[in-house]
Coordinates of C-alpha atoms in Angstrom, one line a residue:
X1 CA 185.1 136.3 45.6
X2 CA 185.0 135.6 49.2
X3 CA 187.5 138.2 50.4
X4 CA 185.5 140.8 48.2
X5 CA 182.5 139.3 50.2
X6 CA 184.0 139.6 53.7
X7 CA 185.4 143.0 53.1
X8 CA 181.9 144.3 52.0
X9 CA 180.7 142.8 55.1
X10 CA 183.6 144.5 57.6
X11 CA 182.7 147.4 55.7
X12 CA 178.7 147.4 56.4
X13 CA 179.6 146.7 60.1
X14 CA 182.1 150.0 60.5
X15 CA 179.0 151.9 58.5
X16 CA 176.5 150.5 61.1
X17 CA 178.6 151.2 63.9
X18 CA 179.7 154.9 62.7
X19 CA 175.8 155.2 62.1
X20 CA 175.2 154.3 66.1
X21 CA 177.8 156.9 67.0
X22 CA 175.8 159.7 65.3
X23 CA 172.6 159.1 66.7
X24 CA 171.0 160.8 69.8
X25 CA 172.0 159.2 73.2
X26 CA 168.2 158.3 73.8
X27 CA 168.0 156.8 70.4
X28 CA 171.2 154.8 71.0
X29 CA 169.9 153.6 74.5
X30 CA 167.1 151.7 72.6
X31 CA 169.2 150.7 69.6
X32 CA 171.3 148.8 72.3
X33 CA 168.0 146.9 74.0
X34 CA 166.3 146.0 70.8
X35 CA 169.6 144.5 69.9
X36 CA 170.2 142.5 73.4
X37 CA 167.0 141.3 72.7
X38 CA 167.5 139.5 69.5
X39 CA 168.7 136.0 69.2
X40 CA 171.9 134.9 70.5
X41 CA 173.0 133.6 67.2
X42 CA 172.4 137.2 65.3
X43 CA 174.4 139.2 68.1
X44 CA 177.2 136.1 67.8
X45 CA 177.4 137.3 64.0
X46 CA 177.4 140.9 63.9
X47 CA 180.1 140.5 66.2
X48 CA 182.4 137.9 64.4
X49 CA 182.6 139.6 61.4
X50 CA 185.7 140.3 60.2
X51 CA 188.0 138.9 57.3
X52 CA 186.9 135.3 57.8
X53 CA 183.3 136.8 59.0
X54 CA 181.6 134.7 56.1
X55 CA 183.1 131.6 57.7
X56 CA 181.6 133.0 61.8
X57 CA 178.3 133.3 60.3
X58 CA 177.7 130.1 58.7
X59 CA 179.0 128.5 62.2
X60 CA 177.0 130.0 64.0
X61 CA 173.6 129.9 62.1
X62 CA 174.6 125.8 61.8
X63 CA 174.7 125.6 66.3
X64 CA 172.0 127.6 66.9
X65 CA 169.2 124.8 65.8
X66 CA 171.1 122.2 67.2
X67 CA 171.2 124.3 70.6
X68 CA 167.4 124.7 70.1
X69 CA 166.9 120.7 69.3
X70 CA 168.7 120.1 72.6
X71 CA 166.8 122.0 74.5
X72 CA 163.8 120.6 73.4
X73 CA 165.3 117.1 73.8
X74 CA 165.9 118.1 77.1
X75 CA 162.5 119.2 77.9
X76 CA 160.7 116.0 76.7
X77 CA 162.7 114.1 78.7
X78 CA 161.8 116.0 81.8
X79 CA 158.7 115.5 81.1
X80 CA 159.0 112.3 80.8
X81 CA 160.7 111.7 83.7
X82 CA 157.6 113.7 85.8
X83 CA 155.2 111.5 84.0
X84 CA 157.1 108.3 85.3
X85 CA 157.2 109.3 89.0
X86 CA 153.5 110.8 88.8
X87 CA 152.6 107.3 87.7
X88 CA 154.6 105.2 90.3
X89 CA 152.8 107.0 93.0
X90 CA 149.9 105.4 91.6
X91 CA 150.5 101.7 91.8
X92 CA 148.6 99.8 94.3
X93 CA 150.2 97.5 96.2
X94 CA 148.9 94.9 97.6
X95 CA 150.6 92.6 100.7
X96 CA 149.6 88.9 100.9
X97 CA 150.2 87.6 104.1
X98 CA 151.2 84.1 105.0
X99 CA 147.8 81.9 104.8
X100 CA 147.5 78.8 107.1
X101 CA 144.6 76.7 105.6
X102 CA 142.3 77.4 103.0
X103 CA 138.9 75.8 102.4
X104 CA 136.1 76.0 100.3
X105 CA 134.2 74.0 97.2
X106 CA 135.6 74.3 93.7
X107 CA 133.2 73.4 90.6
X108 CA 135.3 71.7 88.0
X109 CA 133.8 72.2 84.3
X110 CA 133.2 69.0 82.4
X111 CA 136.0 67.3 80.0
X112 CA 135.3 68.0 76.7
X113 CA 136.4 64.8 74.9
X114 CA 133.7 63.2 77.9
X115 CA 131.0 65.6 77.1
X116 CA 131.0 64.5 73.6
X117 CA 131.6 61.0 73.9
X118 CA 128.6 61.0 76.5
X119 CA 126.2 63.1 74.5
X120 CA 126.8 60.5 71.8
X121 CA 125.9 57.2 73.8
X122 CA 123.0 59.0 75.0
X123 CA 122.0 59.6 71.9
X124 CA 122.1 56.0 71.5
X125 CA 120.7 54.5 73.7
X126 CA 117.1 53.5 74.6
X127 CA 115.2 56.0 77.2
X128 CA 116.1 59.2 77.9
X129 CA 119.5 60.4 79.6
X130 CA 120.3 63.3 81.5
X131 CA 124.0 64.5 81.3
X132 CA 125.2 66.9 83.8
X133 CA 127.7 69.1 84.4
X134 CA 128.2 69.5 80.4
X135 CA 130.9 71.3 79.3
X136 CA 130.4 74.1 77.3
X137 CA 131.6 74.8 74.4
X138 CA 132.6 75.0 70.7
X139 CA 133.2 71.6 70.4
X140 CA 130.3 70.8 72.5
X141 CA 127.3 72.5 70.3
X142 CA 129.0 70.9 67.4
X143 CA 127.9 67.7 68.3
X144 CA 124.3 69.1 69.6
X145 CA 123.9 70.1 66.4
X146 CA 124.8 67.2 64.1
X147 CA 122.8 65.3 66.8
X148 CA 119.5 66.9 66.3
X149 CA 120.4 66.6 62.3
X150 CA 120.3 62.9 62.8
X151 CA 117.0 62.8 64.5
X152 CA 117.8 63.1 68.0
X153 CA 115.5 64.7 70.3
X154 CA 117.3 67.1 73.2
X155 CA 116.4 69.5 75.7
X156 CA 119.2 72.2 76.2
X157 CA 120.2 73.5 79.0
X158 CA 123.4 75.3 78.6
X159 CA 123.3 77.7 82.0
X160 CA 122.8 74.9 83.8
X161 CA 124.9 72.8 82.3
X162 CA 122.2 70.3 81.5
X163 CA 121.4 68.0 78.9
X164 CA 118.7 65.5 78.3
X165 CA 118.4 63.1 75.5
X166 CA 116.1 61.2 73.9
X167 CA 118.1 57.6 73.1
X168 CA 116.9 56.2 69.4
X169 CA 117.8 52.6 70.3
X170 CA 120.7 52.1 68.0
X171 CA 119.3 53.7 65.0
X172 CA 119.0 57.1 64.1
X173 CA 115.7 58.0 62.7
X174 CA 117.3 60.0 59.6
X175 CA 118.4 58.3 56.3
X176 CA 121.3 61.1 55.0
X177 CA 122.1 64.3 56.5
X178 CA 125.3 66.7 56.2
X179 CA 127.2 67.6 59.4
X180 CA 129.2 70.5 59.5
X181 CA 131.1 70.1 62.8
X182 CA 134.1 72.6 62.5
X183 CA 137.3 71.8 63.9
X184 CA 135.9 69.7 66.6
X185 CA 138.0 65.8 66.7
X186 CA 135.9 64.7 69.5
X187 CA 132.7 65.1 67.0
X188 CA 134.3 63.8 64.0
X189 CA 136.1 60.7 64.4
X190 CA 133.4 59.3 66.9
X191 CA 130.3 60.1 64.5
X192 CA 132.4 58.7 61.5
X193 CA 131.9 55.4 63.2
X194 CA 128.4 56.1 64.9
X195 CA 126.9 57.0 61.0
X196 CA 128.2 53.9 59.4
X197 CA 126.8 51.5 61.9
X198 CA 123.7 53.0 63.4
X199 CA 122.4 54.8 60.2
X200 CA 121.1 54.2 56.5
X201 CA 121.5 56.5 53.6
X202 CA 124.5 59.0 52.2
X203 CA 126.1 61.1 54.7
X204 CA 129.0 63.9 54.4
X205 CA 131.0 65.3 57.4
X206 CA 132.9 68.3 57.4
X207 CA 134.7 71.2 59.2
X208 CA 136.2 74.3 58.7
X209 CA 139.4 75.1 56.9
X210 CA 141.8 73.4 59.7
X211 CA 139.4 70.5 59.7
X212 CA 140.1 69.3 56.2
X213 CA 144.2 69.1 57.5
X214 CA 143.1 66.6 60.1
X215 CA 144.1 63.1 59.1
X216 CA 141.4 60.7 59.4
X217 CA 142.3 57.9 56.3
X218 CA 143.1 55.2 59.3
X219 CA 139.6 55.5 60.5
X220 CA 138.1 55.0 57.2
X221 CA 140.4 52.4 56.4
X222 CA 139.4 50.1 59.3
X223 CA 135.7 51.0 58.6
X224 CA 136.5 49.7 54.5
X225 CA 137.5 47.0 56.0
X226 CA 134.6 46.0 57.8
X227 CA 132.8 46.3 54.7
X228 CA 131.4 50.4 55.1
X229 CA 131.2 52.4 51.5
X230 CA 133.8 55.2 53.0
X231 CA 136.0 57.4 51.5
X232 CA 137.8 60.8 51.7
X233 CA 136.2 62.6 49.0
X234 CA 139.3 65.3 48.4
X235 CA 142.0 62.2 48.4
X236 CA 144.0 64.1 51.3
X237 CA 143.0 61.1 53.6
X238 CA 141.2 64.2 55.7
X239 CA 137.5 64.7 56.0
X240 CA 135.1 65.6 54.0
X241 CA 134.4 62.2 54.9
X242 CA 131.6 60.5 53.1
X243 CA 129.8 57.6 53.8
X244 CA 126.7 55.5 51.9
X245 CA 125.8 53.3 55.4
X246 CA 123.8 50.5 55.3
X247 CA 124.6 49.4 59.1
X248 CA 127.6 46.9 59.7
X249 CA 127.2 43.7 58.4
X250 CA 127.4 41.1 61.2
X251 CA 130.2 38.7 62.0
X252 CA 133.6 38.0 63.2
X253 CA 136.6 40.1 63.4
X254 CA 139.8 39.1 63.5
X255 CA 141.9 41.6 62.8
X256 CA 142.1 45.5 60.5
X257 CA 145.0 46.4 59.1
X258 CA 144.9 50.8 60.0
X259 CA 147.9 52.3 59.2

């Protein structure tokens, strides 16, 4: 079958060519340029055929669109390669010379385990406090907030980095309040034992997802021992943590077992 094929095609190419030979001269001039101006790879095959022409033409129609995908390849990356050097004559530079001395005033922001810890003795005591230079920041309005929800009066003043509290004298005026206070330790733990002593009534504190993965069981534990109503209400030994205060009974103590 494929020497019948190839010898149909040998024969179709003497036709054509015997057909060339009888035409006009003018007629054959533009036979010739249409034909120089066709694809490489259809010149390439009229030419090759022979007895294996079948086997030239399939060759050739396989390399031409791989000669096609490399020059596109090729292209691209000149491209490329123009982009590159069209942005590496835009780069600043910029030279830093030796420097001798250097002066000026730097304006440290507050510490946020201080901010809280201060807020929250403010809040305690008698007369009114004004921090300064108050941190802020997630942790920091998380305490604001579960302040004022006990009772505690305050004036913000967060672009100044200003705050002034109204002290309640060891006592906070509320009896029971939830405090959501997010993921912030520095509000937790210290409230925890701020609520059992200086309040009365039933209180639950909280957080956020990565709150309730905190550990806080050796807290409670020590405040059990000193005679609170405290528990971890999901048994994780992380908050919620609540608590039924009735202030801290007084006495002696000698020692708390925590962990």
């Amino acid at each position: 079958m494929l020497l019948c094929l190839a010898d149909a095609a040998a024969c179709v190419v003497t036709a054509a060519k015997m057909q060339i030979l009888n035409l006009p001269k003018h007629k054959v001039g533009a036979f010739a340029s249409k034909r120089q101006a066709q694809k490489p790879f259809v010149a390439h095959r009229a030419q090759s055929c022979g007895s294996d022409g079948l086997q030239q033409s399939q060759i050739t129609f396989a390399a031409a669109p791989q000669q096609a995908a490399a020059k596109r390849r090729s292209k691209r990356a000149a491209t490329l390669v123009v982009a590159a050097a069209a942005a590496a004559e835009k780069v600043e530079q910029l030279t830093i010379q030796p420097i001798k001395t250097i002066s000026g005033t730097v304006k440290l922001p507050g510490s946020k385990s201080l901010s809280n810890r201060i807020l929250l003795l403010a809040a305690l005591a008698e007369g009114t406090t004004v921090v300064k230079n108050l941190l802020d920041s997630d942790d920091i309005r998380f305490m604001v907030g579960a302040l004022k929800a006990l009772g505690i009066q305050m004036e913000e003043k967060w672009e100044e980095g200003v705050m002034v509290v109204q002290g309640c004298g060891g006592k906070f005026p509320v009896e029971g309040a939830e405090l959501f206070l997010g993921n912030a330790g520095t509000a937790m733990r210290p409230l925890t034992a701020a609520v059992a002593a200086a309040s009365r009534g039933r209180f639950v504190l909280d957080g956020v997802a990565r709150m309730r993965e905190r550990p806080i069981q050796d807290l409670v534990d020590g405040l059990v021992q000193l005679g609170v109503d405290a528990k971890c209400t999901l048994g994780t030994g992380c908050p919620p943590v609540e608590i039924n205060a009735q202030g801290l009974p007084s006495g002696t103590v000698s020692r708390l077992f925590c962990g």
